[in-house]
PDB file of C-alpha atoms in Angstrom:
ATOM      1  CA  MET A 241       0.000   0.000   0.000  1.00  0.00           C
ATOM      2  CA  LYS A 242       2.818   2.426   0.881  1.00  0.00           C
ATOM      3  CA  ASN A 243       4.471   1.900  -2.529  1.00  0.00           C
ATOM      4  CA  TRP A 244       1.157   2.632  -4.227  1.00  0.00           C
ATOM      5  CA  LYS A 245       0.830   5.889  -2.247  1.00  0.00           C
ATOM      6  CA  ARG A 246       4.385   6.905  -3.130  1.00  0.00           C
ATOM      7  CA  LEU A 247       3.807   6.114  -6.809  1.00  0.00           C
ATOM      8  CA  PHE A 248       0.541   8.074  -6.751  1.00  0.00           C
ATOM      9  CA  ALA A 249       2.206  11.065  -5.027  1.00  0.00           C
ATOM     10  CA  THR A 250       5.045  11.012  -7.559  1.00  0.00           C
ATOM     11  CA  ALA A 251       2.644  10.861 -10.496  1.00  0.00           C
ATOM     12  CA  LEU A 252       0.480  13.592  -9.013  1.00  0.00           C
ATOM     13  CA  SER A 253       3.499  15.808  -8.393  1.00  0.00           C
ATOM     14  CA  ALA A 254       4.877  15.267 -11.869  1.00  0.00           C
ATOM     15  CA  THR A 255       1.487  16.036 -13.378  1.00  0.00           C
ATOM     16  CA  MET A 256       1.180  19.169 -11.270  1.00  0.00           C
ATOM     17  CA  VAL A 257       4.632  20.390 -12.228  1.00  0.00           C
ATOM     18  CA  ALA A 258       4.328  19.554 -15.906  1.00  0.00           C
ATOM     19  CA  GLY A 259       0.705  20.585 -16.387  1.00  0.00           C
ATOM     20  CA  LEU A 260       0.132  23.487 -14.050  1.00  0.00           C
ATOM     21  CA  LEU A 261       3.464  25.170 -14.453  1.00  0.00           C
ATOM     22  CA  THR A 262       3.430  25.202 -18.218  1.00  0.00           C
ATOM     23  CA  ALA A 263      -0.042  26.717 -18.107  1.00  0.00           C
ATOM     24  CA  CYS A 264       0.801  29.402 -15.546  1.00  0.00           C
ATOM     25  CA  GLY A 265       3.487  31.352 -17.305  1.00  0.00           C
ATOM     26  CA  GLY A 266       3.798  33.136 -20.595  1.00  0.00           C
ATOM     27  CA  ASP A 267       6.442  32.550 -23.228  1.00  0.00           C
ATOM     28  CA  THR A 268       8.130  35.841 -22.354  1.00  0.00           C
ATOM     29  CA  PRO A 269       9.018  36.813 -18.814  1.00  0.00           C
ATOM     30  CA  ALA A 270       7.618  40.078 -17.505  1.00  0.00           C
ATOM     31  CA  SER A 271      10.117  42.952 -17.423  1.00  0.00           C
ATOM     32  CA  ASP A 272      10.638  42.579 -13.672  1.00  0.00           C
ATOM     33  CA  GLU A 273      11.404  38.864 -14.065  1.00  0.00           C
ATOM     34  CA  THR A 274      14.374  39.191 -16.397  1.00  0.00           C
ATOM     35  CA  ASP A 275      16.703  37.803 -13.708  1.00  0.00           C
ATOM     36  CA  ALA A 276      14.942  34.441 -13.913  1.00  0.00           C
ATOM     37  CA  ALA A 277      16.718  32.053 -16.241  1.00  0.00           C
ATOM     38  CA  ASP A 278      14.819  30.656 -19.200  1.00  0.00           C
ATOM     39  CA  GLY A 279      12.819  27.591 -18.278  1.00  0.00           C
ATOM     40  CA  THR A 280      12.778  28.173 -14.524  1.00  0.00           C
ATOM     41  CA  TRP A 281       9.694  27.230 -12.599  1.00  0.00           C
ATOM     42  CA  ALA A 282       8.496  27.997  -9.082  1.00  0.00           C
ATOM     43  CA  VAL A 283       5.770  26.397  -7.020  1.00  0.00           C
ATOM     44  CA  TYR A 284       4.604  28.638  -4.189  1.00  0.00           C
ATOM     45  CA  TRP A 285       2.755  26.369  -1.767  1.00  0.00           C
ATOM     46  CA  TYR A 286       0.475  28.092   0.763  1.00  0.00           C
ATOM     47  CA  LEU A 287       0.123  25.308   3.341  1.00  0.00           C
ATOM     48  CA  CYS A 288      -2.537  26.135   5.953  1.00  0.00           C
ATOM     49  CA  GLY A 289      -2.563  23.071   8.194  1.00  0.00           C
ATOM     50  CA  SER A 290      -5.695  23.869  10.216  1.00  0.00           C
ATOM     51  CA  ASP A 291      -7.528  20.989  11.871  1.00  0.00           C
ATOM     52  CA  LEU A 292      -6.524  18.664   9.040  1.00  0.00           C
ATOM     53  CA  GLU A 293      -3.000  18.822  10.467  1.00  0.00           C
ATOM     54  CA  SER A 294      -3.700  19.142  14.188  1.00  0.00           C
ATOM     55  CA  GLY A 295      -6.292  16.365  14.126  1.00  0.00           C
ATOM     56  CA  GLY A 296      -4.714  13.924  11.711  1.00  0.00           C
ATOM     57  CA  GLY A 297      -1.303  15.041  10.452  1.00  0.00           C
ATOM     58  CA  PHE A 298      -2.516  15.215   6.863  1.00  0.00           C
ATOM     59  CA  ALA A 299      -0.417  18.276   5.929  1.00  0.00           C
ATOM     60  CA  THR A 300       2.696  16.613   7.344  1.00  0.00           C
ATOM     61  CA  SER A 301       1.913  13.445   5.404  1.00  0.00           C
ATOM     62  CA  ASP A 302       1.399  15.303   2.116  1.00  0.00           C
ATOM     63  CA  LEU A 303       4.453  17.466   2.703  1.00  0.00           C
ATOM     64  CA  SER A 304       6.588  14.383   3.354  1.00  0.00           C
ATOM     65  CA  GLU A 305       5.336  12.539   0.282  1.00  0.00           C
ATOM     66  CA  LEU A 306       5.687  15.474  -2.087  1.00  0.00           C
ATOM     67  CA  MET A 307       9.183  16.309  -0.872  1.00  0.00           C
ATOM     68  CA  GLU A 308      10.306  12.777  -1.785  1.00  0.00           C
ATOM     69  CA  VAL A 309       9.828  13.645  -5.451  1.00  0.00           C
ATOM     70  CA  GLU A 310      13.074  14.525  -7.232  1.00  0.00           C
ATOM     71  CA  LEU A 311      12.374  17.705  -9.153  1.00  0.00           C
ATOM     72  CA  PRO A 312      14.630  19.158 -11.840  1.00  0.00           C
ATOM     73  CA  GLU A 313      17.039  21.750 -10.445  1.00  0.00           C
ATOM     74  CA  GLU A 314      15.306  24.541 -12.381  1.00  0.00           C
ATOM     75  CA  VAL A 315      12.192  24.031 -10.223  1.00  0.00           C
ATOM     76  CA  ASN A 316      11.966  25.701  -6.796  1.00  0.00           C
ATOM     77  CA  VAL A 317       9.290  24.770  -4.274  1.00  0.00           C
ATOM     78  CA  VAL A 318       8.690  27.542  -1.736  1.00  0.00           C
ATOM     79  CA  ILE A 319       6.289  26.738   1.105  1.00  0.00           C
ATOM     80  CA  GLN A 320       4.644  28.816   3.802  1.00  0.00           C
ATOM     81  CA  THR A 321       3.314  26.863   6.785  1.00  0.00           C
ATOM     82  CA  GLY A 322       0.846  28.103   9.372  1.00  0.00           C
ATOM     83  CA  GLY A 323      -2.757  27.936  10.488  1.00  0.00           C
ATOM     84  CA  SER A 324      -2.574  24.857  12.703  1.00  0.00           C
ATOM     85  CA  SER A 325      -2.468  24.639  16.492  1.00  0.00           C
ATOM     86  CA  VAL A 326      -0.230  21.535  16.323  1.00  0.00           C
ATOM     87  CA  TRP A 327       2.022  20.122  13.608  1.00  0.00           C
ATOM     88  CA  GLN A 328       2.644  16.371  13.559  1.00  0.00           C
ATOM     89  CA  ASN A 329       6.376  16.714  12.828  1.00  0.00           C
ATOM     90  CA  ASP A 330       9.531  18.081  14.425  1.00  0.00           C
ATOM     91  CA  LEU A 331      10.141  20.798  11.816  1.00  0.00           C
ATOM     92  CA  VAL A 332       7.146  23.125  11.714  1.00  0.00           C
ATOM     93  CA  ASP A 333       6.535  25.528  14.615  1.00  0.00           C
ATOM     94  CA  ALA A 334       2.818  26.191  15.173  1.00  0.00           C
ATOM     95  CA  GLU A 335       3.538  29.523  16.856  1.00  0.00           C
ATOM     96  CA  LYS A 336       5.016  31.136  13.707  1.00  0.00           C
ATOM     97  CA  LEU A 337       4.558  31.434   9.999  1.00  0.00           C
ATOM     98  CA  GLN A 338       7.498  29.641   8.471  1.00  0.00           C
ATOM     99  CA  ARG A 339       8.854  29.724   4.941  1.00  0.00           C
ATOM    100  CA  TRP A 340      10.723  26.874   3.395  1.00  0.00           C
ATOM    101  CA  GLU A 341      12.618  26.145   0.219  1.00  0.00           C
ATOM    102  CA  GLY A 342      11.880  22.468  -0.031  1.00  0.00           C
ATOM    103  CA  LEU A 343      12.402  21.344   3.569  1.00  0.00           C
ATOM    104  CA  SER A 344      15.023  23.980   4.406  1.00  0.00           C
ATOM    105  CA  LEU A 345      13.763  26.781   6.649  1.00  0.00           C
ATOM    106  CA  VAL A 346      14.552  30.150   5.028  1.00  0.00           C
ATOM    107  CA  ASP A 347      12.368  32.659   6.922  1.00  0.00           C
ATOM    108  CA  GLU A 348      10.097  33.019   9.938  1.00  0.00           C
ATOM    109  CA  GLN A 349       7.374  35.566  10.586  1.00  0.00           C
ATOM    110  CA  PRO A 350       5.184  36.204  13.624  1.00  0.00           C
ATOM    111  CA  SER A 351       1.933  34.274  13.717  1.00  0.00           C
ATOM    112  CA  ALA A 352      -0.769  35.750  11.480  1.00  0.00           C
ATOM    113  CA  SER A 353      -3.972  34.470   9.926  1.00  0.00           C
ATOM    114  CA  MET A 354      -3.393  32.362   6.827  1.00  0.00           C
ATOM    115  CA  GLY A 355      -6.945  33.417   5.966  1.00  0.00           C
ATOM    116  CA  ALA A 356      -5.953  37.084   5.650  1.00  0.00           C
ATOM    117  CA  GLU A 357      -5.278  38.800   2.327  1.00  0.00           C
ATOM    118  CA  ASP A 358      -2.174  40.601   3.616  1.00  0.00           C
ATOM    119  CA  THR A 359      -0.627  37.318   4.844  1.00  0.00           C
ATOM    120  CA  LEU A 360      -1.039  35.770   1.403  1.00  0.00           C
ATOM    121  CA  GLU A 361       0.232  38.936  -0.292  1.00  0.00           C
ATOM    122  CA  ASP A 362       3.312  39.040   1.948  1.00  0.00           C
ATOM    123  CA  PHE A 363       4.140  35.404   1.150  1.00  0.00           C
ATOM    124  CA  LEU A 364       3.649  35.899  -2.589  1.00  0.00           C
ATOM    125  CA  ARG A 365       5.858  38.993  -2.555  1.00  0.00           C
ATOM    126  CA  PHE A 366       8.547  37.165  -0.528  1.00  0.00           C
ATOM    127  CA  ALA A 367       8.496  34.164  -2.864  1.00  0.00           C
ATOM    128  CA  LYS A 368       8.503  36.242  -6.046  1.00  0.00           C
ATOM    129  CA  GLU A 369      11.372  38.464  -4.875  1.00  0.00           C
ATOM    130  CA  ASN A 370      13.523  35.650  -3.494  1.00  0.00           C
ATOM    131  CA  TYR A 371      12.652  32.808  -5.885  1.00  0.00           C
ATOM    132  CA  PRO A 372      11.773  34.420  -9.240  1.00  0.00           C
ATOM    133  CA  ALA A 373      10.942  32.161 -12.128  1.00  0.00           C
ATOM    134  CA  GLN A 374       9.734  32.358 -15.675  1.00  0.00           C
ATOM    135  CA  ARG A 375       6.691  30.262 -14.804  1.00  0.00           C
ATOM    136  CA  THR A 376       4.904  30.180 -11.466  1.00  0.00           C
ATOM    137  CA  ALA A 377       2.173  28.083  -9.872  1.00  0.00           C
ATOM    138  CA  VAL A 378       0.532  28.811  -6.530  1.00  0.00           C
ATOM    139  CA  VAL A 379      -0.954  25.883  -4.646  1.00  0.00           C
ATOM    140  CA  PHE A 380      -3.398  26.341  -1.762  1.00  0.00           C
ATOM    141  CA  TRP A 381      -3.512  23.428   0.656  1.00  0.00           C
ATOM    142  CA  ASN A 382      -6.318  23.272   3.224  1.00  0.00           C
ATOM    143  CA  HIS A 383     -10.060  23.046   3.413  1.00  0.00           C
ATOM    144  CA  GLY A 384     -11.697  24.644   0.425  1.00  0.00           C
ATOM    145  CA  GLY A 385     -15.088  26.269   0.246  1.00  0.00           C
ATOM    146  CA  GLY A 386     -15.052  27.080  -3.466  1.00  0.00           C
ATOM    147  CA  SER A 387     -16.454  30.377  -4.643  1.00  0.00           C
ATOM    148  CA  VAL A 388     -18.686  30.647  -1.564  1.00  0.00           C
ATOM    149  CA  SER A 389     -16.100  30.752   1.219  1.00  0.00           C
ATOM    150  CA  GLY A 390     -12.666  30.424  -0.365  1.00  0.00           C
ATOM    151  CA  ALA A 391      -9.782  28.476   1.175  1.00  0.00           C
ATOM    152  CA  SER A 392      -7.160  28.416   3.928  1.00  0.00           C
ATOM    153  CA  PHE A 393      -9.349  28.164   7.010  1.00  0.00           C
ATOM    154  CA  ASP A 394      -6.947  29.085   9.823  1.00  0.00           C
ATOM    155  CA  GLU A 395      -7.853  27.303  13.073  1.00  0.00           C
ATOM    156  CA  LEU A 396      -5.715  29.745  15.098  1.00  0.00           C
ATOM    157  CA  TYR A 397      -7.797  32.719  13.979  1.00  0.00           C
ATOM    158  CA  GLY A 398     -11.407  31.549  14.235  1.00  0.00           C
ATOM    159  CA  TYR A 399     -11.242  29.638  10.944  1.00  0.00           C
ATOM    160  CA  ASP A 400     -10.727  32.892   9.047  1.00  0.00           C
ATOM    161  CA  SER A 401     -10.478  32.076   5.337  1.00  0.00           C
ATOM    162  CA  LEU A 402      -9.319  33.692   2.132  1.00  0.00           C
ATOM    163  CA  THR A 403     -12.215  34.660  -0.114  1.00  0.00           C
ATOM    164  CA  LEU A 404     -11.758  34.653  -3.874  1.00  0.00           C
ATOM    165  CA  ASP A 405     -11.799  38.473  -3.800  1.00  0.00           C
ATOM    166  CA  GLU A 406      -8.987  38.490  -1.220  1.00  0.00           C
ATOM    167  CA  MET A 407      -6.955  36.061  -3.322  1.00  0.00           C
ATOM    168  CA  TYR A 408      -7.526  38.208  -6.406  1.00  0.00           C
ATOM    169  CA  GLU A 409      -6.393  41.357  -4.565  1.00  0.00           C
ATOM    170  CA  ALA A 410      -3.260  39.673  -3.204  1.00  0.00           C
ATOM    171  CA  PHE A 411      -2.290  38.439  -6.677  1.00  0.00           C
ATOM    172  CA  THR A 412      -3.080  41.810  -8.257  1.00  0.00           C
ATOM    173  CA  ASN A 413      -0.950  43.649  -5.693  1.00  0.00           C
ATOM    174  CA  VAL A 414       2.060  41.392  -6.308  1.00  0.00           C
ATOM    175  CA  TRP A 415       1.890  40.853 -10.075  1.00  0.00           C
TER     176      TRP A 415
END
């Protein structure tokens, strides 16, 4: 069963990288992205653990499985963790927002709601400035409420969530 899960995670990751990333960037980098080498990709993963993590360790499990995938060196995975009262691993600190390149800690911020527009905007700006790429994909991990209530329900802040309008504003302010 474990081999099947690993194979599925690898296939899912490869599909995500190949499919999503090629669809998320244009053929020509924007003028402020000229430092990014041709063919570079970035995955900015907004990982709001919430009760899925504190109650069952599902974010930790997905994080572990996806980090086992060997990505090409021109692909950076930048992750922000937060939104959970407890993390089921020895790396993530529930009392802070943490930013990772792969599984290497690169930045820490004070706790803030992962369901707030400015928290998302700050992460996107950090990732774009520090890990520019020709093509970019942003992945939201957490409960999702679709167009009605958005995503990233932060259990530390009354299950505050990002609405689609807040996501749109954060993206507009960064790109």
